[in-house]
Coordinates of C-alpha atoms and ligand atoms in Angstrom, one line a residue:
X382 CA 0.0 0.0 0.0
X383 CA 1.4 3.4 -1.0
X384 CA 1.2 6.7 0.8
X385 CA -1.3 9.2 -0.3
X386 CA -2.1 12.9 -0.1
X387 CA -4.8 15.3 -1.3
X388 CA -4.9 16.1 -5.0
X389 CA -5.6 19.7 -4.2
X390 CA -6.2 21.8 -1.1
X391 CA -9.6 22.6 0.6
X392 CA -10.5 25.4 3.0
X393 CA -13.1 25.8 5.7
X394 CA -13.9 28.1 8.5
X395 CA -16.3 27.8 11.4
X396 CA -16.9 28.3 15.1
X397 CA -14.7 26.6 17.7
X398 CA -16.9 24.5 20.1
X399 CA -15.4 25.6 23.4
X400 CA -14.3 29.2 22.8
X401 CA -16.9 30.2 20.2
X402 CA -14.1 31.9 18.1
X403 CA -14.2 32.0 14.3
X404 CA -11.3 29.9 12.9
X405 CA -9.9 29.5 9.3
X406 CA -8.4 26.3 8.2
X407 CA -6.5 25.3 5.0
X408 CA -5.9 21.6 4.4
X409 CA -3.2 21.2 1.7
X410 CA -1.3 18.4 0.0
X411 CA 2.1 17.3 1.5
X412 CA 5.0 15.2 0.2
X413 CA 5.6 11.5 1.0
X414 CA 6.9 10.9 4.6
X415 CA 5.8 14.5 5.7
X416 CA 2.9 13.0 7.7
X417 CA 0.1 15.2 8.9
X418 CA 1.2 18.6 10.3
X419 CA -0.7 21.5 11.8
X420 CA 0.8 24.9 11.4
X421 CA -0.3 27.7 13.7
X422 CA 1.4 31.2 13.8
X423 CA 4.4 29.7 12.0
X424 CA 4.9 26.8 14.5
X425 CA 4.7 23.3 13.0
X426 CA 2.8 20.8 15.2
X427 CA 3.2 17.3 13.8
X428 CA 0.1 15.1 14.5
X429 CA 2.0 12.5 16.4
X430 CA 1.5 10.8 19.8
X431 CA 4.5 12.5 21.4
X432 CA 2.8 15.9 20.8
X433 CA -0.4 15.2 22.7
X434 CA -0.6 17.7 25.6
X435 CA -4.1 17.2 26.8
X436 CA -7.0 14.6 26.5
X437 CA -9.7 15.7 29.0
X438 CA -12.5 16.8 26.6
X439 CA -10.8 16.6 23.2
X440 CA -7.3 15.7 21.9
X441 CA -5.0 18.7 22.1
X442 CA -1.6 18.8 20.3
X443 CA 1.2 21.2 21.2
X444 CA 4.8 22.1 20.4
X445 CA 6.7 24.7 22.4
X446 CA 3.5 26.1 24.1
X447 CA 1.6 26.5 20.8
X448 CA -1.5 24.3 20.8
X449 CA -4.3 23.1 18.5
X450 CA -7.3 21.6 20.1
X451 CA -10.1 19.2 18.9
X452 CA -7.9 17.7 16.2
X453 CA -9.6 14.3 16.3
X454 CA -12.4 14.7 13.8
X455 CA -10.3 16.2 11.0
X456 CA -7.5 13.6 11.7
X457 CA -10.2 10.8 11.7
X458 CA -11.4 11.9 8.2
X459 CA -7.9 12.1 6.8
X460 CA -6.8 8.8 8.3
X461 CA -10.1 7.1 7.6
X462 CA -9.8 8.1 3.9
X463 CA -6.2 7.0 4.0
X464 CA -4.6 10.4 3.5
X465 CA -1.2 9.9 5.0
X466 CA 0.3 13.4 4.3
X467 CA -1.3 16.8 4.7
X468 CA -0.4 20.3 5.9
X469 CA -3.1 22.0 7.9
X470 CA -2.8 25.7 8.4
X471 CA -5.1 27.0 11.2
X472 CA -5.7 30.6 12.4
X473 CA -6.9 29.8 15.9
X474 CA -6.6 27.4 18.9
X475 CA -9.2 24.9 17.9
X476 CA -10.4 23.0 14.8
X477 CA -14.0 24.1 14.0
X478 CA -16.5 21.4 14.8
X479 CA -18.7 21.8 11.7
X480 CA -21.7 19.5 12.3
X481 CA -19.9 17.5 15.1
X482 CA -19.0 14.6 12.7
X483 CA -16.4 14.0 10.0
X484 CA -18.9 13.9 7.1
X485 CA -18.1 17.3 5.7
X486 CA -14.4 16.7 5.8
X487 CA -14.9 13.3 3.9
X488 CA -17.0 15.1 1.3
X489 CA -14.2 17.6 0.7
X490 CA -11.6 14.8 0.5
X491 CA -13.8 13.1 -2.1
X492 CA -14.3 16.3 -4.0
X493 CA -10.6 17.3 -4.3
X494 CA -9.5 13.7 -4.7
X495 CA -6.5 11.7 -3.3
X496 CA -3.2 11.3 -5.0
X497 CA -0.9 8.2 -4.8
X498 CA 2.7 9.3 -3.9
X499 CA 4.4 6.2 -5.1
X500 CA 6.2 5.6 -1.8
X501 CA 5.1 2.7 0.4
X502 CA 3.3 3.4 3.7
X503 CA 4.9 2.5 7.0
X504 CA 2.9 -0.1 9.0
X505 CA 3.0 -1.2 12.6
X506 CA 2.8 -4.9 13.1
X507 CA 2.6 -6.7 16.5
X508 CA 3.9 -10.1 17.7
X509 CA 2.2 -9.8 21.0
X510 CA -0.9 -8.0 22.4
X511 CA -0.6 -4.5 23.9
X512 CA -3.0 -3.5 26.7
X513 CA -3.7 -0.2 28.3
X514 CA -6.3 0.2 31.1
X515 CA -7.7 2.7 33.5
X516 CA -10.1 1.1 35.9
X517 CA -12.9 -0.6 33.9
X518 CA -11.8 1.3 30.7
X519 CA -9.7 -0.8 28.4
X520 CA -7.9 -0.8 25.1
X521 CA -6.1 -3.7 23.5
X522 CA -4.2 -4.1 20.2
X523 CA -3.8 -7.6 18.9
X524 CA -1.7 -9.0 16.1
X525 CA -3.7 -9.2 12.9
X526 CA -3.5 -9.2 9.1
X527 CA -5.7 -6.2 8.6
X528 CA -6.6 -3.0 10.6
X529 CA -9.9 -3.7 12.3
X530 CA -11.6 -2.1 15.3
X531 CA -14.2 -3.1 17.8
X532 CA -15.8 -0.6 20.2
X533 CA -18.1 -0.9 23.2
X534 CA -19.5 2.1 24.9
X535 CA -21.6 2.1 28.1
X536 CA -23.0 5.5 29.1
X537 CA -25.7 6.5 31.6
X538 CA -29.4 6.5 30.6
X539 CA -30.7 7.2 28.0
X540 CA -27.6 6.1 25.9
X541 CA -26.8 2.8 27.5
X542 CA -24.5 0.2 25.9
X543 CA -23.7 0.0 22.2
X544 CA -21.3 -2.2 20.1
X545 CA -19.7 -1.8 16.7
X546 CA -17.0 -3.8 14.8
X547 CA -15.5 -3.0 11.4
X548 CA -12.5 -3.5 9.2
X549 CA -11.2 -0.1 8.1
X550 CA -11.2 1.0 4.4
X551 CA -12.2 4.2 2.8
X552 CA -15.7 3.1 1.8
X553 CA -16.5 1.6 5.2
X554 CA -15.2 4.7 6.9
X555 CA -17.3 7.1 4.7
X556 CA -20.4 5.0 5.0
X557 CA -20.4 3.7 8.6
X558 CA -18.4 6.2 10.7
X559 CA -17.9 9.7 9.2
X560 CA -21.5 10.9 9.7
X561 CA -21.7 10.1 13.4
X562 CA -21.9 13.3 15.5
X563 CA -20.4 14.1 18.8
X564 CA -22.8 13.9 21.7
X565 CA -23.4 15.2 25.2
X566 CA -26.0 15.3 27.9
X567 CA -28.3 18.3 28.4
X568 CA -27.2 18.7 32.1
X569 CA -23.6 18.7 31.0
X570 CA -24.1 21.3 28.3
X571 CA -25.8 23.5 30.8
X572 CA -22.9 23.0 33.3
X573 CA -20.2 23.7 30.6
X574 CA -22.0 26.9 29.5
X575 CA -22.1 28.0 33.2
X576 CA -18.3 27.6 33.2
X577 CA -17.9 29.6 30.0
X578 CA -17.3 26.5 27.8
X579 CA -19.2 25.0 24.9
X580 CA -20.0 28.6 23.7
X581 CA -20.0 27.4 20.1
X582 CA -22.1 24.3 20.9
X583 CA -25.7 24.0 19.6
X584 CA -28.1 21.4 18.3
X585 CA -26.5 22.0 14.9
X586 CA -23.1 20.5 15.9
X587 CA -23.8 17.9 18.6
X588 CA -26.4 15.3 19.5
X589 CA -27.8 16.3 22.9
X590 CA -29.5 13.7 25.1
X591 CA -32.1 14.8 27.6
X592 CA -33.6 12.6 30.3
X593 CA -36.0 11.0 27.9
X594 CA -33.8 10.6 24.8
X595 CA -32.0 12.6 22.1
X596 CA -33.3 16.1 21.4
X597 CA -32.7 15.5 17.7
X598 CA -33.3 12.7 15.2
X599 CA -30.3 10.3 15.4
X600 CA -28.6 9.3 12.1
X601 CA -28.2 5.7 13.4
X602 CA -29.8 4.1 16.5
X603 CA -26.2 3.4 17.6
X604 CA -24.7 6.8 16.6
X605 CA -22.9 7.2 19.9
X606 CA -20.6 4.1 19.4
X607 CA -20.1 5.1 15.8
X608 CA -18.8 8.5 17.0
X609 CA -16.6 6.8 19.5
X610 CA -15.1 4.8 16.6
X611 CA -14.6 8.1 14.7
X612 CA -12.7 9.5 17.7
X613 CA -10.7 6.3 18.1
X614 CA -9.6 6.4 14.4
X615 CA -8.7 10.1 14.7
X616 CA -6.6 9.4 17.8
X617 CA -4.9 6.4 16.1
X618 CA -3.8 8.7 13.3
X619 CA -1.2 9.9 15.9
X620 CA 0.7 6.7 15.4
X621 CA 2.0 8.2 12.1
X622 CA 1.8 4.8 10.4
X623 CA -0.9 2.2 9.5
X624 CA -1.7 0.1 12.5
X625 CA -1.9 -3.4 11.0
X626 CA -3.6 -4.8 14.1
X627 CA -7.0 -5.4 15.7
X628 CA -8.0 -2.8 18.2
X629 CA -10.6 -3.6 20.9
X630 CA -11.8 -0.5 22.9
X631 CA -14.1 -0.9 25.9
X632 CA -15.4 2.3 27.5
X633 CA -12.3 4.1 26.2
X634 CA -11.8 7.8 25.7
X635 CA -9.1 10.2 24.3
X636 CA -6.7 9.5 27.2
X637 CA -6.6 5.8 26.6
X638 CA -6.6 6.2 22.8
X639 CA -3.5 8.5 23.1
X640 CA -1.7 6.0 25.4
X641 CA -2.3 3.2 22.8
X642 CA -1.1 5.5 20.0
X643 CA 2.1 6.1 22.0
X644 CA 2.6 2.4 22.5
X645 CA 2.1 1.6 18.8
X646 CA 4.4 4.5 17.9
X647 CA 7.1 3.2 20.3
X648 CA 6.8 -0.1 18.5
X649 CA 7.1 1.6 15.1
X650 CA 10.2 3.5 16.2
X651 CA 11.5 0.7 18.4
X652 CA 12.3 3.1 21.3
X653 CA 10.4 4.9 24.1
X654 CA 8.7 8.2 23.1
X655 CA 10.6 10.0 25.9
X656 CA 13.8 9.5 23.9
X657 CA 12.0 10.8 20.7
X658 CA 10.7 14.0 22.5
X659 CA 14.1 14.8 24.0
X660 CA 16.0 14.3 20.8
Ligands
ZN1221 ZN1 -15.5 13.3 18.9

């Protein structure tokens, strides 16, 4: 399998979910082995596990104090559509949330097209399982012939438990994952707003669950686990290579996803990431 990039750039702008600020983004082609890099105020922030600086509400990347937040949906679209190399110029601290899913990004990638760079793609293969856990939250990578993922979510009422399994290719990603929106609970949205967060949040860019169910029509009955899969794929883009393994994620979030991406990246580089960051 060869590395790919976009055939031409695309542009978007929108409101940042947490700050409510207007942000402009250019997603441009990049050369083989460049990987995916954010550029903010002239600082290059490679989308790699060693640059994760925070995972509490979204995945935040940073280099020398310059950060970009909420990178996971755009990275998920690029990685899910097998775009290995791209240069993302961003005018503000956070990637705009658009409709809360990766559907619009996938539409743009399909519109501009993808170009084969004629250089083979790096893969991570395993000879033994890797496991990361945090209480009852768990993520496992198993040796496999293809990149496949299984997710279980278990949230309070009215979401409950959902399960999804898939083998990743562009068509499956576009059809089964890209359209799933981020979600939250009505009481959480009210609490975030009271703390000055989620200023850009609305029923247009997130599914909100009230005590009796979703306030909007769901795109799938199991949209929540599909969005978890979307986030997981975006966080695994931080490996910087194709994970040729089976990922099993149970009640996982950005923090565990980032730990798994670090472990897979260490396997790719055959050394601890602490040595990479300090070099
Ligand atoms: Zn998300």
